[in-house]
Structure formats: structure tokens, C-alpha cells
Amino acid sequence: MQDFNQTVPIDEVGVKERVSRLNSRSIKKESKVQALKMALSMVDLTTLEGMDTPGKVIQLCQKAKEPHAEMPDLPTVAAVCVYPSMVKTAYKALRGTDINVASVATAFPSGMATFEAKIEETRQVVENGADEVDMVISRGEFLRGNYDYVFEEIAAVKEAAGEAHLKVILETGELQTFENIRKASDLAMEAGADFIKTSTGKVQPAATQPVTLVMLEAIRDYYYETDRMVGMKPAGGIRKAKQALQYLVLVKETLGADWLTPEYFRFGASSLANDLLLQIVKQSTGVYQSELYFSND
Amino acid sequence: MAEEQETAEQVEEETFKPSSPTSKLNFKDVWTYDDAPQSTDHAKIDDQYGHFIDGTFQEPVKGRYLPSINPATEEELSSIAEGTQQDVDKAVKSARKAYTKIWSKIDASERGKYVFRLARLIQERAREFAIIESLDGGKPIRESRDVDIPLAAAHFFYYAGWADKLDYAFPGKKAHSLGVAGQIIPWNFPLLMLAWKVAPALATGNTVVLKPAETTSLTALKFAELCRDAGLPEGVVNIVTGTGQTGSLIVNHEDVDKIAFTGSTEVGKIIMKSLAGTDKKYTLELGGKGPNIIFEDAPVDQAVEGIINAIFFNQGHVCCAGSRLLVQEGIADRIIQKLRDRMETLIVGDPLDKNTDIGAINSEQQYNKINEYLELGVNEGAEMYQSSCTLPEQGYFCRPTLFTNVSQSSRIVREEIFGPVLTIQTFRTAEEGIEKANNTAYGLAGGVWTDKGSKIFKVGSKIRNGVVWANTYNHFDPTSPFGGYKESGKGREGGLQGLYPYVKLEN
């Protein structure tokens, strides 16, 4: 196993140059339609507010099942992501579909709870029907250099999650450097993460393309070493279809075709779905419709 | 006897052999980009161009023309005049007249204004220039649009600024112009090389006779239109097209005061010989075989990107290309694997498509030369890896290529290929890396990749190259001097140093 006291050097200027070069890929016409639909199938529809209600969650699940009533042949989104207290509601609403229930557990978003509480919360959400658990790492311990602690915690949550897929949120906006982001990615994957995820969406900056590229490269190196494919989920701040397509280019040219599926790539975004729908409709009708034509769940 | 054999085997095992990992990731097309070709409506190219002499386009005296071919389609784009002795005489005469009567006499600040105007006109017509550069030379529009043309304009801006500040450029000395500058430029960066030469020459008060390369003369001829639009006095810039023969007529012309040449080492040597004993000033910017040194502690993913950029930029038609990769042993396998995967994502094809990473090889001649080297490499026992992309059926295209299992003595390591071909060697200690890097007849540019600042300075200062990039490659700026050691040339272009070749200094 990697010695986490060592650092994998990352050159920030180089990362940003690479991203800006990838952003110049031209995606239009058929290629764009395909990408928009692909992006839609990768969305984790999310509602993570203190004022969430069962009604709101049920409506969100409805939207997940049928993103846009006028276009019935659209792909459904990958998952609906909710707080632990809403897992049962979402589970009921999505029963019988391919759409997963994801729950943020482990004292989301701060992660400031005891180890035991986090494990207990994880067990509970899985018991209540979550297919996916989005956990946050203990950033305080990580920044102190207490990598063993962070590692053990992820490994324990992974164990508690059992069959459920574990997405590990690094909260990259709090990790300060690309080197730290790389280290946290390596650590999470070694500890058993099925997915690594940038952000809770509660801290700025949330997902950015340079950060995503660094994490994709970590996934690539881990795959070279172990043959295990880990997924990637940028989350927070991705609102526009155009941004989403740029993320897909990053994946396509860093990890290749095998990662371009909802199984290995997700968008954590609540408002992205509507812009994707707007653009998909635009591609088929040639005109932009008012946003009011799309449900704002 | 048996024992001896064993030792031989052991020795063989110890020599490094990359394990040649196969491409591990799957870059097949589940989702492909749509073609995004740049429209050429914007670019106007005449069927035929004469020489630009004395402010007008003039038919060549002997009436001979050469075809200008689009290397991506093998179709004829236009035809350009072939310069003979009479044409060169006319051009030099025009330049001399403009020098004595006007250009050496006007205020330095006036000269500066003209050069500024040229810079702005290049910017204004950047799109058209980018398209023509790609049509004519085969380079991807992304590079001509984002690198060549903006940098060419930047050089004019930079030297325009020096025109009225020459008294402060060389403290205690007075700078005088030389007279007529004969300038011969290569086909890899046509407009950019023109800018490197014309901008400082004009800013320092010289007039110009320029010969662009015969395969890529069109942007120079377009630039002639800009000179007219800028109201530049007639004869200050003259452009004579033709082959190397025409170039040699300029070099040997008795009324030329300075020669600036960018091109092959072979031709550079001929020029040096013919200039020996004359009082012409000269600068030569010649071939290269740039070492790109990657240390174990480098940011590996960014280094891989840097290697790609160093060798595949402009199809490898870059004299300072990082064509010799030197990797520290411990990370060699990993780097090679990553390079191979990365190469699979390079899009080779239509230079005018915005998605294209690698365009067409500049000419049939160059295409054949590269292929000869590929064959030579394989015959020398090197292991060749090429990306699996599909190539267009028409045009001169070459797959990005890696050679492993090469040595310092291999010809593909020693000679400049000028194509998308990289050789990879390993080293163990920094000293070994430096020694290998310097063990070449060339010395134009190189790269060092390490996360350790002290190592950058230690290694960088020991590499005998005009330019050493650290953790990047092929970045240019008009304020920075560029030029070679050893067989890579003499003199510097760019920056304050780029003024020297165009001035006489007096106390």
C-alpha cells in the first residue's frame, strides 16, 4: 500500500493548461445530442436542504423517473440523493425502477460526529433502502496528517455499507492543494471507495474541472496498479449542460470509454438536469423553450 | 565456457528493456466528436502570386512559377513566383533605395508606429492568417489560431516598443542600423518566423528582403498586403519567393548587409562558408534534437502532457522539439505506458478541424524523410510504437510514434527527424542524464521535469542549450531570447538580445 506521508507531486499550471485544452473540443450536432443524453443518465438528482419534506422528495423521485413528460424516450437519471431521514421515502417512491437511492451519511456535510455515530448512520441508511452511500471524510484529521484515522474511517464505513456502493466525498474545497486532493483520492480508493466525489456542495469552491482532472488521474493510476475501476462524481456548481459536456471530455480523454457510463461517472447536481433537458429539446426543435416548461423539482 | 555464457546472459538481463506494457485503457469511440472544420470562406488566396518588390506585386522576370500544395489534400492552392538573380537584384535594389532615402532617415518613433500598425493588422486579420497557415502548412487550426498568429503579432508589438528606445537598450553605446537585411525563413512556422525576423529588422531601421519557404509562402505574401495597408514606405519590405536556390542568391548578394537564416544545419553550414571573409553580419537558427529530461520526482501526469506537447506540437516540425526523451529509470515503464495511452487520444486529421491535434506533414518530401527514419529505426533494432488512429486517405499524415530500445549511437537518436517521432532512453543519476542530454551535435532547447526547484537550476544550468524549459515545453514569448549552441546555430532572436544582430554599436 502507498505510504500516505509521501506526496505525489502535481503541477497546478500543467493541470489547468490541460483542462483548458480539453475545453476546446468542439461538440455539436449528433455528438452533442448523444452527450446530453449520456450526461442526463449520469445525474444524481439531489435535494439536501434542512427544509426538505417527504413531499419534495417524492416529487424529485417522480422527476427522476420521468425527466420530461413530453419526451418519454429520454434516459432516466442514475440516482436520487437525499438526507438519511428521507431514505425510506425515496426508497418507496423509486421501488421497481432502475434508479438508485443514494444517501449522504456520516454526519454530512461537516463530518463532525463520532466514529460510532457515522458507522451507525451508515448501517441505518442501508437498512432503510439506500443503494449508495455518500460519505464525507474527516477533513480536520486529514489536514492534521492523521491519514491512518481517515483511512480506517473510510474502511469501516465501507464495511458498514455492505453491498451498497460507497462514494467518498473529499470536500476538495477544504483540502487546500492539488497534492492533498490527490492524496485523499488515493487514500479513499485504497480504503475501498467505489466512487470518489469532489464536494458536498456546501463548501465553495465545489467541483471544478482541474480538481476533477486530478482525481481522474488518481483513478487511472489506481487502475494501472490494481485493475479495479473506481468511479468519479464531481458535485456542486455544475449547473449548465455545456459544463457537463466539458466534464465528459475530461473523462473520455483521461480514462476512456469504459468510464463513460453511469456506473463509473456521475454528476452531483440538482439544477443541471433541467439545463440538459432544455438543450435536448433545443436540439430536436431548434428553439430554446422557456425554463417554465420544465419542472423545477 | 558455460560459465562465460551465463555471465553474458546476466549482463543482458541487467540492461534496461522497457516492458512494453500495452495500452491499458479503452479509448474506442463510444462517443465521438462531430467534425468541426473551420470555414475557409474568410481566407482569400489568389491563383498566382508574384514577388513583392518596391511596394507592388511583380511578375518574376523569367516568368517561372512553383505550385503551392495543400499537404492535407495534395491539391494545388496557388502558385508562387520562382526568384532568379534578376528578381533578387531588383528586390535588393529596392530595399537599398528605401533604406537610404527613407527608412534610415525617418524618426525612430515613426518607425515604431509602422511596426505597431503591422502588429495590429495581423491581429485584425488573425483568423484569415490562421486559416491560410493551416491550409498551406498542414498545421492544426488550433495551433495556428492560438499560437502562431498571436505570437507573431506579439513579436511585432514587442519590437515596435523598442524602435524609439534603442538609445536606452545599449547603455553607453549608440545603435546604428545595418542597411539591407536578407532573411530566409523555414516552413514550420511561416508567419511566426517572419515576425521574428522582420519585426526587429524594421524596428532597428533596416530594410528587408525576405524569402519564405517554397512550401509555405502564402502567409508571407499575405503579409505583403499588410505592409501595403499599413502604408509602409515602398521597398522597406520586399518578399521574393522561390527555392533554396533563390535563398542562396540573397545570401551571396553583395549589397546585403546582414543574413538571418532559420533552417537546416546542413544549409546553415553552407551559408557560413559562403559568408566567411565577408563583413556581413549573420544569425543562424538551425536544427535541434532537444533532450527532455524527466526525473522520478516530477509531476508525472503533467510531464506526460509536456512530453506530448514537446514532440507532437506542429507534427514535430519544431527545431526545438523535445525529440529525445530521457526518463529516470524508476518511472520509465510508467511513463511509457501513460504516453501510449495518451497517444491513443490524439486526433490526427484535417488541419482545419478544431478537434485536430496533429495535422498533415508539411510536404511530400518531408513525409518521405520521416518514413525513411521510421524504417531506419526499426532496422536499427529499436522498438516502435504508433497510435492506432485512422489516418485520412488523402494527404501526408503520420501517426504519432515512439521508439524505445534505442541508444546514444542510434541514428534516430542522433539525427533530427523533424516529425512526430520520439525516442526514449533512460538514465539513473542526474549526471548520467546531463551527459546524455549534452552528447549531441545540437544545442537548441531542452526540458527538465522535477518537483524540486534546486534540481531545476542545477540540471538546467548544465545543459548546453539555448533554452531550457522547466516543467513545461515549447512556450514562447517575444521578450525571451531564443537561439542555439553548437550546430544549432549562432546568435539570438527575441528579447533585447534579438536587437544585436540588426545593429552596429558605437561609442
PDB file of N, CA, C and O in Angstrom, chain A residues 6 43 45 53-54 71 84 93 96 101 103 105 108 151 175 189 199 256 270 279 281:
ATOM      1  N   GLN A   6       4.084  10.247   1.972  1.00  0.00           N
ATOM      2  CA  GLN A   6       4.715  10.725   0.740  1.00  0.00           C
ATOM      3  C   GLN A   6       3.663  11.482  -0.078  1.00  0.00           C
ATOM      4  O   GLN A   6       2.476  11.215   0.038  1.00  0.00           O
ATOM      5  N   VAL A  43     -26.822  11.773 -14.004  1.00  0.00           N
ATOM      6  CA  VAL A  43     -27.140  12.739 -12.945  1.00  0.00           C
ATOM      7  C   VAL A  43     -27.652  12.037 -11.689  1.00  0.00           C
ATOM      8  O   VAL A  43     -28.456  11.109 -11.766  1.00  0.00           O
ATOM      9  N   LEU A  45     -29.903  13.155  -9.060  1.00  0.00           N
ATOM     10  CA  LEU A  45     -30.784  14.250  -8.648  1.00  0.00           C
ATOM     11  C   LEU A  45     -30.694  14.379  -7.139  1.00  0.00           C
ATOM     12  O   LEU A  45     -30.833  13.399  -6.421  1.00  0.00           O
ATOM     13  N   THR A  53     -38.826  18.059   2.607  1.00  0.00           N
ATOM     14  CA  THR A  53     -40.012  17.389   3.142  1.00  0.00           C
ATOM     15  C   THR A  53     -40.243  16.128   2.336  1.00  0.00           C
ATOM     16  O   THR A  53     -39.750  16.016   1.215  1.00  0.00           O
ATOM     17  N   PRO A  54     -40.971  15.171   2.883  1.00  0.00           N
ATOM     18  CA  PRO A  54     -41.280  13.968   2.107  1.00  0.00           C
ATOM     19  C   PRO A  54     -41.907  14.323   0.765  1.00  0.00           C
ATOM     20  O   PRO A  54     -41.577  13.734  -0.260  1.00  0.00           O
ATOM     21  N   MET A  71     -41.050  14.116 -23.622  1.00  0.00           N
ATOM     22  CA  MET A  71     -40.090  13.266 -24.341  1.00  0.00           C
ATOM     23  C   MET A  71     -39.927  11.959 -23.569  1.00  0.00           C
ATOM     24  O   MET A  71     -38.980  11.794 -22.807  1.00  0.00           O
ATOM     25  N   PRO A  84     -30.354  11.194   5.221  1.00  0.00           N
ATOM     26  CA  PRO A  84     -30.734   9.895   5.799  1.00  0.00           C
ATOM     27  C   PRO A  84     -32.211   9.811   6.184  1.00  0.00           C
ATOM     28  O   PRO A  84     -32.856   8.779   5.962  1.00  0.00           O
ATOM     29  N   ALA A  93     -40.690   5.568  -3.158  1.00  0.00           N
ATOM     30  CA  ALA A  93     -41.057   6.256  -4.399  1.00  0.00           C
ATOM     31  C   ALA A  93     -40.365   5.658  -5.619  1.00  0.00           C
ATOM     32  O   ALA A  93     -40.872   5.756  -6.733  1.00  0.00           O
ATOM     33  N   GLY A  96     -39.062  -0.532  -7.760  1.00  0.00           N
ATOM     34  CA  GLY A  96     -39.452  -1.063  -9.059  1.00  0.00           C
ATOM     35  C   GLY A  96     -38.801  -0.353 -10.244  1.00  0.00           C
ATOM     36  O   GLY A  96     -39.057  -0.670 -11.394  1.00  0.00           O
ATOM     37  N   VAL A 101     -31.243   4.730  -4.891  1.00  0.00           N
ATOM     38  CA  VAL A 101     -31.387   5.695  -3.809  1.00  0.00           C
ATOM     39  C   VAL A 101     -29.997   5.904  -3.219  1.00  0.00           C
ATOM     40  O   VAL A 101     -29.328   4.947  -2.822  1.00  0.00           O
ATOM     41  N   SER A 103     -27.790   8.034  -0.304  1.00  0.00           N
ATOM     42  CA  SER A 103     -27.977   8.829   0.897  1.00  0.00           C
ATOM     43  C   SER A 103     -26.645   9.362   1.379  1.00  0.00           C
ATOM     44  O   SER A 103     -25.642   8.645   1.396  1.00  0.00           O
ATOM     45  N   ALA A 105     -24.456  10.087   4.239  1.00  0.00           N
ATOM     46  CA  ALA A 105     -24.409   9.660   5.636  1.00  0.00           C
ATOM     47  C   ALA A 105     -23.136  10.197   6.282  1.00  0.00           C
ATOM     48  O   ALA A 105     -22.484  11.072   5.728  1.00  0.00           O
ATOM     49  N   PHE A 108     -23.038  14.230   7.275  1.00  0.00           N
ATOM     50  CA  PHE A 108     -22.957  15.165   6.170  1.00  0.00           C
ATOM     51  C   PHE A 108     -23.524  16.519   6.594  1.00  0.00           C
ATOM     52  O   PHE A 108     -24.535  16.551   7.290  1.00  0.00           O
ATOM     53  N   PHE A 151      -8.204   6.840   6.828  1.00  0.00           N
ATOM     54  CA  PHE A 151      -8.236   5.556   6.123  1.00  0.00           C
ATOM     55  C   PHE A 151      -9.140   4.557   6.857  1.00  0.00           C
ATOM     56  O   PHE A 151     -10.029   3.948   6.259  1.00  0.00           O
ATOM     57  N   LEU A 175      -9.441  21.109   1.047  1.00  0.00           N
ATOM     58  CA  LEU A 175      -8.165  20.382   1.109  1.00  0.00           C
ATOM     59  C   LEU A 175      -6.960  21.229   0.704  1.00  0.00           C
ATOM     60  O   LEU A 175      -5.825  20.776   0.768  1.00  0.00           O
ATOM     61  N   MET A 189      -9.487   5.455  -2.292  1.00  0.00           N
ATOM     62  CA  MET A 189      -9.574   4.281  -3.163  1.00  0.00           C
ATOM     63  C   MET A 189      -8.956   3.059  -2.482  1.00  0.00           C
ATOM     64  O   MET A 189      -9.516   1.968  -2.502  1.00  0.00           O
ATOM     65  N   SER A 199     -17.276  17.087  -3.760  1.00  0.00           N
ATOM     66  CA  SER A 199     -17.763  18.069  -2.795  1.00  0.00           C
ATOM     67  C   SER A 199     -19.111  17.708  -2.201  1.00  0.00           C
ATOM     68  O   SER A 199     -19.849  16.895  -2.755  1.00  0.00           O
ATOM     69  N   GLY A 256     -11.064   7.072 -20.740  1.00  0.00           N
ATOM     70  CA  GLY A 256     -11.560   6.312 -21.879  1.00  0.00           C
ATOM     71  C   GLY A 256     -13.014   5.903 -21.762  1.00  0.00           C
ATOM     72  O   GLY A 256     -13.725   6.269 -20.831  1.00  0.00           O
ATOM     73  N   SER A 270     -28.255  19.422  -8.809  1.00  0.00           N
ATOM     74  CA  SER A 270     -29.716  19.467  -8.767  1.00  0.00           C
ATOM     75  C   SER A 270     -30.295  20.238  -9.933  1.00  0.00           C
ATOM     76  O   SER A 270     -31.325  19.886 -10.463  1.00  0.00           O
ATOM     77  N   GLN A 279     -31.575  21.816 -23.349  1.00  0.00           N
ATOM     78  CA  GLN A 279     -30.693  21.693 -24.522  1.00  0.00           C
ATOM     79  C   GLN A 279     -31.117  20.534 -25.422  1.00  0.00           C
ATOM     80  O   GLN A 279     -31.017  20.627 -26.642  1.00  0.00           O
ATOM     81  N   VAL A 281     -34.158  19.414 -25.810  1.00  0.00           N
ATOM     82  CA  VAL A 281     -35.339  19.882 -26.548  1.00  0.00           C
ATOM     83  C   VAL A 281     -34.915  20.850 -27.648  1.00  0.00           C
ATOM     84  O   VAL A 281     -35.399  20.793 -28.773  1.00  0.00           O
TER      85      VAL A 281
END
